[in-house]
């Protein structure tokens, strides 16, 4: 379950660095309600952006992504997420260096080991 957590407030000054880490879990009901995706917008100058998603390997997950900006339509990520298995989990990692300011990165997934409901039609696909 995604939970709101209180993070300390800090001020970054020019030429300083900071790291923000966040994590959460989503059960099947939350995925049906909110969708199977994760999105991050770049609102401050960023040197490196990395995302890691871990799913039960038994669900046979597939992950893909897209990038958009204020001046461009969505396009596939320049590099695909890399995957590996560890302790019964399939872990997908993706990163980019110096992402453009105001860019948005979205990772989506589906589970090939079970039928999925089409969120718009209410039908299995």
mmCIF file of N, CA and C in Angstrom, residues 2-119:
data_model
loop_
_atom_site.group_PDB
_atom_site.id
_atom_site.type_symbol
_atom_site.label_atom_id
_atom_site.label_comp_id
_atom_site.label_asym_id
_atom_site.label_seq_id
_atom_site.Cartn_x
_atom_site.Cartn_y
_atom_site.Cartn_z
ATOM 1 N N UNK A 2 0.548 2.210 -0.830
ATOM 2 C CA UNK A 2 1.296 3.453 -0.812
ATOM 3 C C UNK A 2 0.875 4.251 0.406
ATOM 4 N N UNK A 3 1.829 4.760 1.109
ATOM 5 C CA UNK A 3 1.545 5.539 2.305
ATOM 6 C C UNK A 3 2.252 6.878 2.206
ATOM 7 N N UNK A 4 1.587 7.911 2.693
ATOM 8 C CA UNK A 4 2.233 9.221 2.741
ATOM 9 C C UNK A 4 3.249 9.197 3.875
ATOM 10 N N UNK A 5 4.454 9.609 3.568
ATOM 11 C CA UNK A 5 5.468 9.677 4.607
ATOM 12 C C UNK A 5 5.954 11.110 4.710
ATOM 13 N N UNK A 6 6.329 11.485 5.881
ATOM 14 C CA UNK A 6 6.812 12.840 6.108
ATOM 15 C C UNK A 6 8.322 12.858 5.937
ATOM 16 N N UNK A 7 8.769 13.624 4.960
ATOM 17 C CA UNK A 7 10.199 13.743 4.711
ATOM 18 C C UNK A 7 10.708 15.054 5.286
ATOM 19 N N UNK A 8 11.952 15.066 5.739
ATOM 20 C CA UNK A 8 12.501 16.326 6.233
ATOM 21 C C UNK A 8 12.591 17.344 5.095
ATOM 22 N N UNK A 9 12.408 18.585 5.429
ATOM 23 C CA UNK A 9 12.528 19.653 4.443
ATOM 24 C C UNK A 9 13.978 20.108 4.408
ATOM 25 N N UNK A 10 14.505 20.278 3.223
ATOM 26 C CA UNK A 10 15.864 20.780 3.112
ATOM 27 C C UNK A 10 15.935 21.721 1.928
ATOM 28 N N UNK A 11 16.841 22.633 1.994
ATOM 29 C CA UNK A 11 17.023 23.621 0.950
ATOM 30 C C UNK A 11 18.320 23.310 0.205
ATOM 31 N N UNK A 12 18.227 23.252 -1.111
ATOM 32 C CA UNK A 12 19.431 23.049 -1.909
ATOM 33 C C UNK A 12 19.895 24.390 -2.436
ATOM 34 N N UNK A 13 21.144 24.642 -2.273
ATOM 35 C CA UNK A 13 21.703 25.870 -2.829
ATOM 36 C C UNK A 13 22.447 25.510 -4.106
ATOM 37 N N UNK A 14 22.733 26.496 -4.917
ATOM 38 C CA UNK A 14 23.412 26.263 -6.182
ATOM 39 C C UNK A 14 24.682 25.457 -5.945
ATOM 40 N N UNK A 15 24.890 24.466 -6.803
ATOM 41 C CA UNK A 15 26.058 23.580 -6.777
ATOM 42 C C UNK A 15 26.060 22.618 -5.597
ATOM 43 N N UNK A 16 24.925 22.433 -4.929
ATOM 44 C CA UNK A 16 24.870 21.442 -3.858
ATOM 45 C C UNK A 16 24.130 20.209 -4.371
ATOM 46 N N UNK A 17 24.122 19.143 -3.585
ATOM 47 C CA UNK A 17 23.512 17.886 -3.986
ATOM 48 C C UNK A 17 22.554 17.395 -2.920
ATOM 49 N N UNK A 18 21.593 16.605 -3.366
ATOM 50 C CA UNK A 18 20.664 15.961 -2.451
ATOM 51 C C UNK A 18 20.166 14.682 -3.086
ATOM 52 N N UNK A 19 19.746 13.746 -2.281
ATOM 53 C CA UNK A 19 19.193 12.487 -2.764
ATOM 54 C C UNK A 19 17.836 12.291 -2.140
ATOM 55 N N UNK A 20 16.865 11.937 -2.953
ATOM 56 C CA UNK A 20 15.518 11.663 -2.472
ATOM 57 C C UNK A 20 15.187 10.228 -2.823
ATOM 58 N N UNK A 21 14.897 9.419 -1.829
ATOM 59 C CA UNK A 21 14.515 8.031 -2.031
ATOM 60 C C UNK A 21 13.076 7.863 -1.570
ATOM 61 N N UNK A 22 12.277 7.146 -2.348
ATOM 62 C CA UNK A 22 10.914 6.838 -1.914
ATOM 63 C C UNK A 22 10.600 5.411 -2.319
ATOM 64 N N UNK A 23 9.684 4.782 -1.609
ATOM 65 C CA UNK A 23 9.306 3.413 -1.949
ATOM 66 C C UNK A 23 7.868 3.178 -1.507
ATOM 67 N N UNK A 24 7.297 2.137 -2.047
ATOM 68 C CA UNK A 24 5.940 1.773 -1.678
ATOM 69 C C UNK A 24 5.583 0.443 -2.302
ATOM 70 N N UNK A 25 4.472 -0.111 -1.890
ATOM 71 C CA UNK A 25 3.980 -1.356 -2.474
ATOM 72 C C UNK A 25 2.528 -1.155 -2.849
ATOM 73 N N UNK A 26 2.076 -1.897 -3.836
ATOM 74 C CA UNK A 26 0.685 -1.809 -4.276
ATOM 75 C C UNK A 26 0.140 -3.218 -4.414
ATOM 76 N N UNK A 27 -1.029 -3.465 -3.825
ATOM 77 C CA UNK A 27 -1.655 -4.775 -3.994
ATOM 78 C C UNK A 27 -2.545 -4.752 -5.238
ATOM 79 N N UNK A 28 -3.155 -5.874 -5.560
ATOM 80 C CA UNK A 28 -3.973 -5.977 -6.767
ATOM 81 C C UNK A 28 -5.109 -4.980 -6.816
ATOM 82 N N UNK A 29 -5.775 -4.726 -5.690
ATOM 83 C CA UNK A 29 -6.896 -3.787 -5.666
ATOM 84 C C UNK A 29 -6.425 -2.374 -5.983
ATOM 85 N N UNK A 30 -5.271 -1.981 -5.472
ATOM 86 C CA UNK A 30 -4.750 -0.644 -5.764
ATOM 87 C C UNK A 30 -4.386 -0.506 -7.232
ATOM 88 N N UNK A 31 -3.826 -1.558 -7.830
ATOM 89 C CA UNK A 31 -3.496 -1.507 -9.255
ATOM 90 C C UNK A 31 -4.758 -1.345 -10.087
ATOM 91 N N UNK A 32 -5.836 -2.028 -9.696
ATOM 92 C CA UNK A 32 -7.082 -1.895 -10.444
ATOM 93 C C UNK A 32 -7.642 -0.485 -10.310
ATOM 94 N N UNK A 33 -7.484 0.123 -9.141
ATOM 95 C CA UNK A 33 -8.035 1.460 -8.910
ATOM 96 C C UNK A 33 -7.188 2.549 -9.561
ATOM 97 N N UNK A 34 -5.870 2.482 -9.408
ATOM 98 C CA UNK A 34 -4.991 3.564 -9.843
ATOM 99 C C UNK A 34 -4.257 3.271 -11.136
ATOM 100 N N UNK A 35 -4.198 2.022 -11.555
ATOM 101 C CA UNK A 35 -3.496 1.688 -12.785
ATOM 102 C C UNK A 35 -2.134 1.085 -12.518
ATOM 103 N N UNK A 36 -1.586 0.469 -13.558
ATOM 104 C CA UNK A 36 -0.289 -0.195 -13.447
ATOM 105 C C UNK A 36 0.783 0.674 -14.075
ATOM 106 N N UNK A 37 1.171 1.721 -13.366
ATOM 107 C CA UNK A 37 2.191 2.622 -13.883
ATOM 108 C C UNK A 37 2.804 3.425 -12.738
ATOM 109 N N UNK A 38 3.982 3.964 -13.018
ATOM 110 C CA UNK A 38 4.693 4.841 -12.092
ATOM 111 C C UNK A 38 5.232 5.988 -12.939
ATOM 112 N N UNK A 39 5.065 7.200 -12.457
ATOM 113 C CA UNK A 39 5.510 8.354 -13.234
ATOM 114 C C UNK A 39 6.289 9.318 -12.351
ATOM 115 N N UNK A 40 7.331 9.897 -12.918
ATOM 116 C CA UNK A 40 8.134 10.884 -12.187
ATOM 117 C C UNK A 40 8.376 12.075 -13.104
ATOM 118 N N UNK A 41 8.117 13.255 -12.587
ATOM 119 C CA UNK A 41 8.377 14.499 -13.317
ATOM 120 C C UNK A 41 9.660 15.122 -12.776
ATOM 121 N N UNK A 42 10.457 15.697 -13.657
ATOM 122 C CA UNK A 42 11.705 16.362 -13.266
ATOM 123 C C UNK A 42 11.395 17.844 -13.121
ATOM 124 N N UNK A 43 11.352 18.314 -11.884
ATOM 125 C CA UNK A 43 10.990 19.711 -11.636
ATOM 126 C C UNK A 43 12.165 20.583 -11.216
ATOM 127 N N UNK A 44 13.271 19.950 -10.890
ATOM 128 C CA UNK A 44 14.489 20.671 -10.507
ATOM 129 C C UNK A 44 15.640 20.129 -11.342
ATOM 130 N N UNK A 45 16.667 20.928 -11.585
ATOM 131 C CA UNK A 45 17.822 20.392 -12.323
ATOM 132 C C UNK A 45 18.302 19.108 -11.645
ATOM 133 N N UNK A 46 18.436 18.054 -12.437
ATOM 134 C CA UNK A 46 18.721 16.723 -11.905
ATOM 135 C C UNK A 46 19.905 16.118 -12.635
ATOM 136 N N UNK A 47 20.840 15.581 -11.874
ATOM 137 C CA UNK A 47 22.027 14.966 -12.455
ATOM 138 C C UNK A 47 21.766 13.525 -12.872
ATOM 139 N N UNK A 48 20.992 12.792 -12.068
ATOM 140 C CA UNK A 48 20.760 11.373 -12.342
ATOM 141 C C UNK A 48 19.401 10.972 -11.784
ATOM 142 N N UNK A 49 18.622 10.245 -12.572
ATOM 143 C CA UNK A 49 17.316 9.740 -12.149
ATOM 144 C C UNK A 49 17.320 8.236 -12.335
ATOM 145 N N UNK A 50 16.992 7.498 -11.280
ATOM 146 C CA UNK A 50 16.967 6.037 -11.351
ATOM 147 C C UNK A 50 15.675 5.527 -10.735
ATOM 148 N N UNK A 51 15.098 4.511 -11.361
ATOM 149 C CA UNK A 51 13.862 3.885 -10.883
ATOM 150 C C UNK A 51 14.089 2.379 -10.850
ATOM 151 N N UNK A 52 13.607 1.745 -9.792
ATOM 152 C CA UNK A 52 13.684 0.290 -9.680
ATOM 153 C C UNK A 52 12.307 -0.225 -9.282
ATOM 154 N N UNK A 53 11.806 -1.203 -10.029
ATOM 155 C CA UNK A 53 10.512 -1.829 -9.746
ATOM 156 C C UNK A 53 10.747 -3.310 -9.510
ATOM 157 N N UNK A 54 10.136 -3.866 -8.461
ATOM 158 C CA UNK A 54 10.288 -5.289 -8.143
ATOM 159 C C UNK A 54 8.909 -5.931 -8.082
ATOM 160 N N UNK A 55 8.753 -7.050 -8.788
ATOM 161 C CA UNK A 55 7.488 -7.775 -8.848
ATOM 162 C C UNK A 55 7.749 -9.252 -8.570
ATOM 163 N N UNK A 56 6.734 -9.979 -8.097
ATOM 164 C CA UNK A 56 6.901 -11.434 -7.967
ATOM 165 C C UNK A 56 7.173 -12.041 -9.343
ATOM 166 N N UNK A 57 8.228 -12.831 -9.468
ATOM 167 C CA UNK A 57 8.589 -13.431 -10.758
ATOM 168 C C UNK A 57 7.480 -14.347 -11.279
ATOM 169 N N UNK A 58 6.721 -14.955 -10.388
ATOM 170 C CA UNK A 58 5.650 -15.870 -10.794
ATOM 171 C C UNK A 58 4.573 -15.179 -11.635
ATOM 172 N N UNK A 59 4.443 -13.866 -11.526
ATOM 173 C CA UNK A 59 3.448 -13.135 -12.311
ATOM 174 C C UNK A 59 3.937 -12.862 -13.737
ATOM 175 N N UNK A 60 5.193 -13.176 -14.033
ATOM 176 C CA UNK A 60 5.800 -12.939 -15.344
ATOM 177 C C UNK A 60 5.561 -11.497 -15.805
ATOM 178 N N UNK A 61 6.084 -10.520 -15.055
ATOM 179 C CA UNK A 61 5.840 -9.112 -15.403
ATOM 180 C C UNK A 61 6.608 -8.663 -16.644
ATOM 181 N N UNK A 62 6.013 -7.715 -17.348
ATOM 182 C CA UNK A 62 6.669 -7.039 -18.473
ATOM 183 C C UNK A 62 6.607 -5.547 -18.170
ATOM 184 N N UNK A 63 7.700 -4.830 -18.386
ATOM 185 C CA UNK A 63 7.783 -3.394 -18.080
ATOM 186 C C UNK A 63 8.298 -2.648 -19.301
ATOM 187 N N UNK A 64 7.709 -1.506 -19.586
ATOM 188 C CA UNK A 64 8.144 -0.622 -20.668
ATOM 189 C C UNK A 64 7.934 0.805 -20.208
ATOM 190 N N UNK A 65 8.425 1.776 -20.956
ATOM 191 C CA UNK A 65 8.293 3.153 -20.512
ATOM 192 C C UNK A 65 8.258 4.152 -21.644
ATOM 193 N N UNK A 66 7.925 5.387 -21.280
ATOM 194 C CA UNK A 66 7.849 6.490 -22.230
ATOM 195 C C UNK A 66 8.334 7.763 -21.548
ATOM 196 N N UNK A 67 8.800 8.688 -22.364
ATOM 197 C CA UNK A 67 9.237 9.994 -21.878
ATOM 198 C C UNK A 67 8.478 11.069 -22.633
ATOM 199 N N UNK A 68 8.106 12.133 -21.936
ATOM 200 C CA UNK A 68 7.469 13.277 -22.577
ATOM 201 C C UNK A 68 8.123 14.539 -22.037
ATOM 202 N N UNK A 69 7.911 15.631 -22.751
ATOM 203 C CA UNK A 69 8.381 16.923 -22.261
ATOM 204 C C UNK A 69 7.329 17.958 -22.623
ATOM 205 N N UNK A 70 7.579 19.194 -22.259
ATOM 206 C CA UNK A 70 6.614 20.250 -22.558
ATOM 207 C C UNK A 70 6.534 20.506 -24.064
ATOM 208 N N UNK A 71 7.542 20.078 -24.808
ATOM 209 C CA UNK A 71 7.574 20.365 -26.244
ATOM 210 C C UNK A 71 7.477 19.121 -27.117
ATOM 211 N N UNK A 72 7.358 17.937 -26.525
ATOM 212 C CA UNK A 72 7.343 16.715 -27.332
ATOM 213 C C UNK A 72 6.262 15.753 -26.854
ATOM 214 N N UNK A 73 5.735 14.995 -27.793
ATOM 215 C CA UNK A 73 4.782 13.933 -27.487
ATOM 216 C C UNK A 73 5.515 12.786 -26.794
ATOM 217 N N UNK A 74 4.753 11.873 -26.221
ATOM 218 C CA UNK A 74 5.347 10.706 -25.579
ATOM 219 C C UNK A 74 6.105 9.868 -26.601
ATOM 220 N N UNK A 75 7.279 9.420 -26.214
ATOM 221 C CA UNK A 75 8.107 8.551 -27.053
ATOM 222 C C UNK A 75 8.692 7.467 -26.163
ATOM 223 N N UNK A 76 8.975 6.301 -26.726
ATOM 224 C CA UNK A 76 9.585 5.247 -25.904
ATOM 225 C C UNK A 76 10.874 5.741 -25.253
ATOM 226 N N UNK A 77 11.168 5.180 -24.093
ATOM 227 C CA UNK A 77 12.426 5.519 -23.420
ATOM 228 C C UNK A 77 13.595 5.213 -24.339
ATOM 229 N N UNK A 78 14.643 6.017 -24.276
ATOM 230 C CA UNK A 78 15.819 5.789 -25.130
ATOM 231 C C UNK A 78 16.504 4.475 -24.808
ATOM 232 N N UNK A 79 16.464 4.083 -23.547
ATOM 233 C CA UNK A 79 17.008 2.789 -23.131
ATOM 234 C C UNK A 79 15.916 2.039 -22.383
ATOM 235 N N UNK A 80 15.768 0.772 -22.698
ATOM 236 C CA UNK A 80 14.738 -0.056 -22.054
ATOM 237 C C UNK A 80 15.150 -0.399 -20.624
ATOM 238 N N UNK A 81 14.171 -0.633 -19.744
ATOM 239 C CA UNK A 81 14.522 -1.095 -18.405
ATOM 240 C C UNK A 81 15.269 -2.430 -18.484
ATOM 241 N N UNK A 82 16.243 -2.597 -17.623
ATOM 242 C CA UNK A 82 17.036 -3.825 -17.538
ATOM 243 C C UNK A 82 16.413 -4.680 -16.437
ATOM 244 N N UNK A 83 16.354 -5.989 -16.657
ATOM 245 C CA UNK A 83 15.748 -6.857 -15.652
ATOM 246 C C UNK A 83 16.692 -7.949 -15.178
ATOM 247 N N UNK A 84 16.487 -8.355 -13.938
ATOM 248 C CA UNK A 84 17.169 -9.522 -13.392
ATOM 249 C C UNK A 84 16.286 -10.127 -12.308
ATOM 250 N N UNK A 85 16.557 -11.390 -11.966
ATOM 251 C CA UNK A 85 15.776 -12.060 -10.925
ATOM 252 C C UNK A 85 16.623 -12.258 -9.684
ATOM 253 N N UNK A 86 15.952 -12.090 -8.541
ATOM 254 C CA UNK A 86 16.634 -12.203 -7.257
ATOM 255 C C UNK A 86 15.601 -12.599 -6.209
ATOM 256 N N UNK A 87 15.822 -13.716 -5.530
ATOM 257 C CA UNK A 87 14.944 -14.172 -4.442
ATOM 258 C C UNK A 87 13.474 -14.221 -4.839
ATOM 259 N N UNK A 88 13.169 -14.765 -6.013
ATOM 260 C CA UNK A 88 11.783 -14.912 -6.439
ATOM 261 C C UNK A 88 11.137 -13.632 -6.947
ATOM 262 N N UNK A 89 11.921 -12.603 -7.113
ATOM 263 C CA UNK A 89 11.394 -11.336 -7.626
ATOM 264 C C UNK A 89 12.066 -11.008 -8.954
ATOM 265 N N UNK A 90 11.311 -10.422 -9.864
ATOM 266 C CA UNK A 90 11.891 -9.898 -11.097
ATOM 267 C C UNK A 90 12.034 -8.403 -10.899
ATOM 268 N N UNK A 91 13.250 -7.925 -10.980
ATOM 269 C CA UNK A 91 13.567 -6.533 -10.690
ATOM 270 C C UNK A 91 13.915 -5.817 -11.993
ATOM 271 N N UNK A 92 13.240 -4.705 -12.235
ATOM 272 C CA UNK A 92 13.474 -3.887 -13.421
ATOM 273 C C UNK A 92 14.134 -2.588 -12.972
ATOM 274 N N UNK A 93 15.241 -2.232 -13.611
ATOM 275 C CA UNK A 93 15.965 -1.005 -13.283
ATOM 276 C C UNK A 93 16.068 -0.145 -14.530
ATOM 277 N N UNK A 94 15.893 1.138 -14.347
ATOM 278 C CA UNK A 94 16.035 2.086 -15.440
ATOM 279 C C UNK A 94 16.628 3.373 -14.880
ATOM 280 N N UNK A 95 17.493 4.015 -15.671
ATOM 281 C CA UNK A 95 18.057 5.287 -15.222
ATOM 282 C C UNK A 95 18.402 6.154 -16.421
ATOM 283 N N UNK A 96 18.565 7.438 -16.147
ATOM 284 C CA UNK A 96 18.989 8.392 -17.161
ATOM 285 C C UNK A 96 19.835 9.460 -16.485
ATOM 286 N N UNK A 97 20.777 9.984 -17.221
ATOM 287 C CA UNK A 97 21.633 11.057 -16.698
ATOM 288 C C UNK A 97 21.188 12.390 -17.278
ATOM 289 N N UNK A 98 21.283 13.401 -16.480
ATOM 290 C CA UNK A 98 20.904 14.781 -16.825
ATOM 291 C C UNK A 98 19.591 14.870 -17.608
ATOM 292 N N UNK A 99 18.490 14.399 -17.009
ATOM 293 C CA UNK A 99 17.199 14.512 -17.705
ATOM 294 C C UNK A 99 16.813 15.982 -17.877
ATOM 295 N N UNK A 100 16.098 16.256 -18.948
ATOM 296 C CA UNK A 100 15.674 17.631 -19.232
ATOM 297 C C UNK A 100 14.706 18.124 -18.157
ATOM 298 N N UNK A 101 14.804 19.387 -17.840
ATOM 299 C CA UNK A 101 13.889 20.004 -16.887
ATOM 300 C C UNK A 101 12.473 19.918 -17.443
ATOM 301 N N UNK A 102 11.515 19.561 -16.620
ATOM 302 C CA UNK A 102 10.098 19.394 -16.958
ATOM 303 C C UNK A 102 9.802 18.136 -17.773
ATOM 304 N N UNK A 103 10.780 17.267 -17.952
ATOM 305 C CA UNK A 103 10.521 15.989 -18.615
ATOM 306 C C UNK A 103 9.720 15.104 -17.660
ATOM 307 N N UNK A 104 8.942 14.203 -18.219
ATOM 308 C CA UNK A 104 8.190 13.216 -17.448
ATOM 309 C C UNK A 104 8.564 11.832 -17.939
ATOM 310 N N UNK A 105 8.813 10.942 -17.006
ATOM 311 C CA UNK A 105 9.160 9.564 -17.315
ATOM 312 C C UNK A 105 8.113 8.665 -16.690
ATOM 313 N N UNK A 106 7.570 7.773 -17.496
ATOM 314 C CA UNK A 106 6.493 6.886 -17.043
ATOM 315 C C UNK A 106 6.853 5.445 -17.361
ATOM 316 N N UNK A 107 6.790 4.580 -16.346
ATOM 317 C CA UNK A 107 6.993 3.153 -16.520
ATOM 318 C C UNK A 107 5.654 2.462 -16.305
ATOM 319 N N UNK A 108 5.327 1.551 -17.199
ATOM 320 C CA UNK A 108 4.078 0.795 -17.106
ATOM 321 C C UNK A 108 4.403 -0.686 -17.075
ATOM 322 N N UNK A 109 3.468 -1.485 -16.559
ATOM 323 C CA UNK A 109 3.703 -2.915 -16.485
ATOM 324 C C UNK A 109 2.413 -3.690 -16.667
ATOM 325 N N UNK A 110 2.597 -4.959 -17.012
ATOM 326 C CA UNK A 110 1.490 -5.907 -17.035
ATOM 327 C C UNK A 110 2.025 -7.248 -16.582
ATOM 328 N N UNK A 111 1.109 -8.098 -16.141
ATOM 329 C CA UNK A 111 1.470 -9.421 -15.649
ATOM 330 C C UNK A 111 0.972 -10.456 -16.651
ATOM 331 N N UNK A 112 1.891 -11.113 -17.323
ATOM 332 C CA UNK A 112 1.526 -12.053 -18.376
ATOM 333 C C UNK A 112 1.017 -13.376 -17.839
ATOM 334 N N UNK A 113 1.213 -13.666 -16.558
ATOM 335 C CA UNK A 113 0.816 -14.958 -15.995
ATOM 336 C C UNK A 113 -0.641 -14.991 -15.547
ATOM 337 N N UNK A 114 -1.361 -13.902 -15.706
ATOM 338 C CA UNK A 114 -2.786 -13.916 -15.356
ATOM 339 C C UNK A 114 -3.525 -12.938 -16.268
ATOM 340 N N UNK A 115 -4.813 -13.219 -16.529
ATOM 341 C CA UNK A 115 -5.576 -12.309 -17.390
ATOM 342 C C UNK A 115 -5.728 -10.952 -16.711
ATOM 343 N N UNK A 116 -5.768 -9.931 -17.516
ATOM 344 C CA UNK A 116 -5.929 -8.569 -16.998
ATOM 345 C C UNK A 116 -7.231 -7.985 -17.491
ATOM 346 N N UNK A 117 -7.820 -7.178 -16.667
ATOM 347 C CA UNK A 117 -9.008 -6.454 -17.094
ATOM 348 C C UNK A 117 -8.581 -5.203 -17.831
ATOM 349 N N UNK A 118 -9.224 -4.945 -18.942
ATOM 350 C CA UNK A 118 -9.020 -3.688 -19.653
ATOM 351 C C UNK A 118 -9.734 -2.630 -18.826
ATOM 352 N N UNK A 119 -8.999 -1.665 -18.296
ATOM 353 C CA UNK A 119 -9.552 -0.681 -17.365
ATOM 354 C C UNK A 119 -10.666 0.146 -18.021
#
